Each structure stands twice: as structure tokens, then as C-alpha cells.
PDB file of C-alpha atoms in Angstrom:
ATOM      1  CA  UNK A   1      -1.135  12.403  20.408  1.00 49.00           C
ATOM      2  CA  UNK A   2       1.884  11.791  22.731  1.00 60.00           C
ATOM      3  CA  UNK A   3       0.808  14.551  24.860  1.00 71.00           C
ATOM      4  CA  UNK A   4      -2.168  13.207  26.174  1.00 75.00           C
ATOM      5  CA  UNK A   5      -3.135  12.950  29.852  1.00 80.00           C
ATOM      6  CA  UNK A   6      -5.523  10.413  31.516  1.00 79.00           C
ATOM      7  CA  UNK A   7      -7.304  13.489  32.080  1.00 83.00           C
ATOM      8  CA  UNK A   8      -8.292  13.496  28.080  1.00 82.00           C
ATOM      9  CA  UNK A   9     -10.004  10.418  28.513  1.00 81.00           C
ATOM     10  CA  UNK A  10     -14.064   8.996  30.221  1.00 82.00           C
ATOM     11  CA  UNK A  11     -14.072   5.157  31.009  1.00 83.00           C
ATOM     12  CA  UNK A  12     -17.241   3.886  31.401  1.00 82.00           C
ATOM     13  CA  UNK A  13     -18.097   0.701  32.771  1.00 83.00           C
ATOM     14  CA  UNK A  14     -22.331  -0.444  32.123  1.00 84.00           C
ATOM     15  CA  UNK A  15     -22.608   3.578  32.026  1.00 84.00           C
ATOM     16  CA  UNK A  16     -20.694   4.274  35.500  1.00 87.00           C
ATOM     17  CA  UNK A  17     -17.952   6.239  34.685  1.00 87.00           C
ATOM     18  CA  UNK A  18     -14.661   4.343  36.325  1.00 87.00           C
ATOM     19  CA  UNK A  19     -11.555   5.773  37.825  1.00 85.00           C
ATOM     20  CA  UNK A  20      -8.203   5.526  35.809  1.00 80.00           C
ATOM     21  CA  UNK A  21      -5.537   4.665  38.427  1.00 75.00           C
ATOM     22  CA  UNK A  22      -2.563   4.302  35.422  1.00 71.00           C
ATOM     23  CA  UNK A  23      -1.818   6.114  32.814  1.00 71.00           C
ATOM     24  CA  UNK A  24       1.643   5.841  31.945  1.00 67.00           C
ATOM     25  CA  UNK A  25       3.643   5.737  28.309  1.00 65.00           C
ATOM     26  CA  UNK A  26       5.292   2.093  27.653  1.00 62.00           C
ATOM     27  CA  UNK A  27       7.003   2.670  24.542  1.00 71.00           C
ATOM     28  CA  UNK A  28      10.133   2.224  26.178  1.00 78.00           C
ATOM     29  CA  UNK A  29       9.286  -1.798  27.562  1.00 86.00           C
ATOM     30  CA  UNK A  30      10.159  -4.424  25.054  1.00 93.00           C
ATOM     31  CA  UNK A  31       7.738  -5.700  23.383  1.00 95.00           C
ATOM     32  CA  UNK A  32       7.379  -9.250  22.109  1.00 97.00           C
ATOM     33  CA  UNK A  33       4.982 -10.294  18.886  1.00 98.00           C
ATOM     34  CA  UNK A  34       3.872 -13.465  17.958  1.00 98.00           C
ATOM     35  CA  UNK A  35       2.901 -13.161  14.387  1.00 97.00           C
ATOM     36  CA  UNK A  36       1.295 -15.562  12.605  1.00 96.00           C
ATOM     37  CA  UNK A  37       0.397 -15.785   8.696  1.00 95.00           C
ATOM     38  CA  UNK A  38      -2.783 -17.794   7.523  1.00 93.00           C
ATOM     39  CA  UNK A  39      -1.150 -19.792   4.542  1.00 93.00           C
ATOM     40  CA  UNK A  40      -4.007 -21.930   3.848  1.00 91.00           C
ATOM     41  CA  UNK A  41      -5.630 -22.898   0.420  1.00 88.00           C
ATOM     42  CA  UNK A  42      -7.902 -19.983   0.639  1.00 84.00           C
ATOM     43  CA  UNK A  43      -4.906 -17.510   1.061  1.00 83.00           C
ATOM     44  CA  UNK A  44      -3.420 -19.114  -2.089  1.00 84.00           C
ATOM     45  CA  UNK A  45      -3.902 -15.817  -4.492  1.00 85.00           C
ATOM     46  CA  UNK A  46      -3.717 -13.087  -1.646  1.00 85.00           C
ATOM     47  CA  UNK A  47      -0.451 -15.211   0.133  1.00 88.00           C
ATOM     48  CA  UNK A  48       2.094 -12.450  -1.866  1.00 89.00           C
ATOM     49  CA  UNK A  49       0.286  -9.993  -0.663  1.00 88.00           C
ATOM     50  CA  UNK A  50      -0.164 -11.514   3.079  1.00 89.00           C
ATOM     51  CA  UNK A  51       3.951 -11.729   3.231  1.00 92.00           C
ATOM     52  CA  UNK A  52       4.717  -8.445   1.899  1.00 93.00           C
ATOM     53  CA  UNK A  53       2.489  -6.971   4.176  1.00 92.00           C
ATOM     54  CA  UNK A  54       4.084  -8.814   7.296  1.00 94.00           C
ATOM     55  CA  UNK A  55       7.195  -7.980   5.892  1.00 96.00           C
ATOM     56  CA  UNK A  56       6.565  -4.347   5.821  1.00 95.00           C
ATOM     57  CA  UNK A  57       4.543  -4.804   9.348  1.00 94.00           C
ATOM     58  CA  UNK A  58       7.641  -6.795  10.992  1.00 96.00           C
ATOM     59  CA  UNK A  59      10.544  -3.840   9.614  1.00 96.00           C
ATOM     60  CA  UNK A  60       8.028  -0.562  10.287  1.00 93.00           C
ATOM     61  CA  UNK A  61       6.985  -1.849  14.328  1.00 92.00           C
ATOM     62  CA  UNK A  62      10.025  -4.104  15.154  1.00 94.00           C
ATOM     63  CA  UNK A  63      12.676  -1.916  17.368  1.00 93.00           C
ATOM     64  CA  UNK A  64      16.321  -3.413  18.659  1.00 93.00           C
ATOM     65  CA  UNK A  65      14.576  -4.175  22.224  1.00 94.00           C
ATOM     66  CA  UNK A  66      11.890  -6.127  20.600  1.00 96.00           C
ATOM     67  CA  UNK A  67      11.402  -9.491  19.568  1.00 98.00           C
ATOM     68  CA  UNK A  68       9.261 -11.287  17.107  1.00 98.00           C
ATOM     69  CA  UNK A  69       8.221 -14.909  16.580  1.00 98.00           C
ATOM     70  CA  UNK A  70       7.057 -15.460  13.188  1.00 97.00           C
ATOM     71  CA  UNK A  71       4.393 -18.896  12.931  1.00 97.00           C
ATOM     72  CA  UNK A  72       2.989 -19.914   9.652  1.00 96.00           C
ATOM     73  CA  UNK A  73      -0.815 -21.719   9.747  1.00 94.00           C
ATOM     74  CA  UNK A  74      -2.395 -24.007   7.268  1.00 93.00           C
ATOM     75  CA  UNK A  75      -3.651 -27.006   8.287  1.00 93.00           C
ATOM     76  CA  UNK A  76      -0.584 -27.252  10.800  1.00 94.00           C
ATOM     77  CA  UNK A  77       1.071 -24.633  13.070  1.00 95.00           C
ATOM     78  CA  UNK A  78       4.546 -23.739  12.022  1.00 95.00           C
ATOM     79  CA  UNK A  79       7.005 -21.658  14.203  1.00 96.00           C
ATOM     80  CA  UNK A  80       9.013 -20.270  11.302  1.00 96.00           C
ATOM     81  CA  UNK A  81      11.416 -18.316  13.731  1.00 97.00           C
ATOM     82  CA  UNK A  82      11.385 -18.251  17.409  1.00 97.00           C
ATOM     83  CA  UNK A  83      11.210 -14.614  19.104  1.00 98.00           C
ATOM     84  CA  UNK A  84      14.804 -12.804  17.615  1.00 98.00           C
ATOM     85  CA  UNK A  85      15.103  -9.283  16.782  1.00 97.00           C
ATOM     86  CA  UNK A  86      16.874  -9.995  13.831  1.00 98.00           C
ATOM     87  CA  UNK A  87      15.242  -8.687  10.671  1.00 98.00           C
ATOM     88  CA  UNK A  88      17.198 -10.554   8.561  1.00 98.00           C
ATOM     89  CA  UNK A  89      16.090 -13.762  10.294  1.00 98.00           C
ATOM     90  CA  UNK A  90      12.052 -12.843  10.056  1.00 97.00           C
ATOM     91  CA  UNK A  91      12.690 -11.873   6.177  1.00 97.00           C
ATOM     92  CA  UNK A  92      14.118 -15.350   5.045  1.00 97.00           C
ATOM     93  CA  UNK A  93      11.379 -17.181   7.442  1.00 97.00           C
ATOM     94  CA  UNK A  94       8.842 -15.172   5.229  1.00 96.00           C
ATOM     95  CA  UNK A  95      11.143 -16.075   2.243  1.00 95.00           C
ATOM     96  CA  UNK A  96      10.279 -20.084   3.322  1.00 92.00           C
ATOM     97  CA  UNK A  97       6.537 -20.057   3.996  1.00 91.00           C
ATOM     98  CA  UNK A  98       4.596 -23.419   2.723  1.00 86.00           C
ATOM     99  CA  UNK A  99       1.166 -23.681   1.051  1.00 86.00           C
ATOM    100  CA  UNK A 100      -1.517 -25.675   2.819  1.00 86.00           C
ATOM    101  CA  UNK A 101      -5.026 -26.876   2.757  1.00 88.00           C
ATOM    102  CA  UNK A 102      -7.079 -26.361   5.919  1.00 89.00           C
ATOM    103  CA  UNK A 103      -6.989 -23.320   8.313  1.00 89.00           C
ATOM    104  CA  UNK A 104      -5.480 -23.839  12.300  1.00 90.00           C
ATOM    105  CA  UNK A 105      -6.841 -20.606  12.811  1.00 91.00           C
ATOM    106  CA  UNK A 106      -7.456 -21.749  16.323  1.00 93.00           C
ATOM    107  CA  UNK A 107      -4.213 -24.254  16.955  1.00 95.00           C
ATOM    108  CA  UNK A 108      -2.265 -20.749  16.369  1.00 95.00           C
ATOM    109  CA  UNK A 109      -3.503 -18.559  18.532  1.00 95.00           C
ATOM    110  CA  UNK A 110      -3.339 -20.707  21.574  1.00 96.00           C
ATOM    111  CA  UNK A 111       0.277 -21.619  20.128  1.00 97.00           C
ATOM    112  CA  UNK A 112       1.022 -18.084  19.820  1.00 96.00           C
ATOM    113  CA  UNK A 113      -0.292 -17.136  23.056  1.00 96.00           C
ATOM    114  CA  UNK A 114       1.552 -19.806  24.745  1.00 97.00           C
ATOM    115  CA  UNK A 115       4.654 -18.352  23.539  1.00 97.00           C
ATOM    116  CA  UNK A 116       4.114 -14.769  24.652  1.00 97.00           C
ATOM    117  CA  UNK A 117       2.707 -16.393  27.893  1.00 97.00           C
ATOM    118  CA  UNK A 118       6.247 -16.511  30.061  1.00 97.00           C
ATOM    119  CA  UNK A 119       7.726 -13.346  28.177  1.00 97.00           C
ATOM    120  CA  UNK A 120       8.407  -9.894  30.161  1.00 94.00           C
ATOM    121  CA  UNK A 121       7.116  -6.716  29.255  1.00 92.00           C
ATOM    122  CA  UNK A 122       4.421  -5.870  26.676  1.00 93.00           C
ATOM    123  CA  UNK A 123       2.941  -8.461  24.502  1.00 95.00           C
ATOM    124  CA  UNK A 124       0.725  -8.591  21.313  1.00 95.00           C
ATOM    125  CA  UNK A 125      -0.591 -11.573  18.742  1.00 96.00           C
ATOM    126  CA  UNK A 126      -0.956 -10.166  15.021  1.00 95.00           C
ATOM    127  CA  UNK A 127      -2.752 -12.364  12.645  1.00 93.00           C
ATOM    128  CA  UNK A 128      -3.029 -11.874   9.079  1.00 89.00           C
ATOM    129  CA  UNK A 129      -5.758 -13.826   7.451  1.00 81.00           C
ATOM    130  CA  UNK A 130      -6.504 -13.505   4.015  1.00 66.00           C
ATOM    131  CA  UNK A 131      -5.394 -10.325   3.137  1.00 40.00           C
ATOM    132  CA  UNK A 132      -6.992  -8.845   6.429  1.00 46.00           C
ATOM    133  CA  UNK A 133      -5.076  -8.050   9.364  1.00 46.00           C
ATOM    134  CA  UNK A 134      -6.668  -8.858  12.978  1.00 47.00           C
ATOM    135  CA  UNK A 135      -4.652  -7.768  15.921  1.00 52.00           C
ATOM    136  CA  UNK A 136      -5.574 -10.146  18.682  1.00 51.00           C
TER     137      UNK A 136
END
């Protein structure tokens, strides 16, 4: 895949094919992730599941230039860990999640979003949600 071209690719806009004016590889720009875990009541038998699989998410994407902020939601926002690129750091946040009732589903991804607002380079908002994972 890394060797495609813009010239692989049709974008259409309402059936009008559009120019592509960039194409360039950013894997080298930092990237910053606001992740946030649903740990609401009806997470409650999938929530082992939920952290292992941010857990394994956080240590397979998370490079030394990158940063992660790690926000649990219930029926509060938590920010568990602001943005570090310290594994260690993410794992004992995930290590310290709480159990609630209701689901801020909403409350954290505008809190989430205002965090990656002011950062530099590439951005992205992961949420897991019971047992599903929704990249935002």
C-alpha cells in the first residue's frame, strides 16, 4: 500500500469527479489521540475486554513522537491521563478505570475534541463503546 500515488485514486463529489491537489505521506507528523473508554453500567461485562483492547490499541499505534490522552466516560467525563507518550503512564490509567451508571457519550467527545483542538500536527478521537470500537 505505501506505494500508492494520488494517481491510484477517483474523488467524486455529487458524481463530478474532483481534483486532488495533496497527496502526501504524514506518518512522520506527530500525532495526538484522545481516547476515550465508555465505562458505563452497560459496559459492565464487556469493560475487561474494552481495556485490554485499548491497551493493546494504545502500545500497537502509539510511537515516541506521539501522544495520547486517555478519558474514561460513565455518567461523568474523566481525563485519566493528559496527552504523554509514556506507555507506562496510559497502562496504570487503564489499571484505575471506575464503573458508572449513565453514558456521557456526548460530554466526551466534545471534551475530547477540545483537547486535540490547540494540538499541532495530526489528530484523531478513538472511542470504544461496548466492546465496539468507533474511530471518530
Amino acid at each position: 500500500m505505501a506505494g500508492l500515488k494520488k494517481e491510484n485514486f477517483v474523488v467524486q463529489e455529487d458524481g463530478r469527479e474532483q481534483t486532488i491537489s495533496v497527496f502526501d505521506k504524514e506518518s512522520a507528523v506527530p500525532l495526538s489521540i484522545a481516547l476515550a473508554v465508555d465505562t458505563s453500567l452497560s459496559t459492565r461485562k464487556d469493560l475487561a475486554l474494552e481495556l485490554a483492547s485499548a491497551r493493546r490499541f494504545a502500545h500497537a499505534i502509539l510511537r515516541p513522537v506521539d501522544v495520547l490522552s486517555l478519558y474514561e466516560f460513565n455518567e461523568i467525563v474523566n481525563e485519566l491521563t493528559p496527552f504523554t507518550p509514556d506507555l507506562r503512564v496510559i497502562d496504570r490509567a487503564l489499571d484505575h478505570v471506575h464503573g458508572g451508571a449513565a453514558t456521557a457519550l456526548y460530554d466526551a467527545l466534545f471534551l475530547g475534541s477540545a483537547a486535540l483542538e490547540p494540538r499541532q500536527g495530526r489528530k484523531v478521537m478513538v472511542v470504544f463503546n461496548q466492546a465496539v470500537v468507533d474511530i471518530v
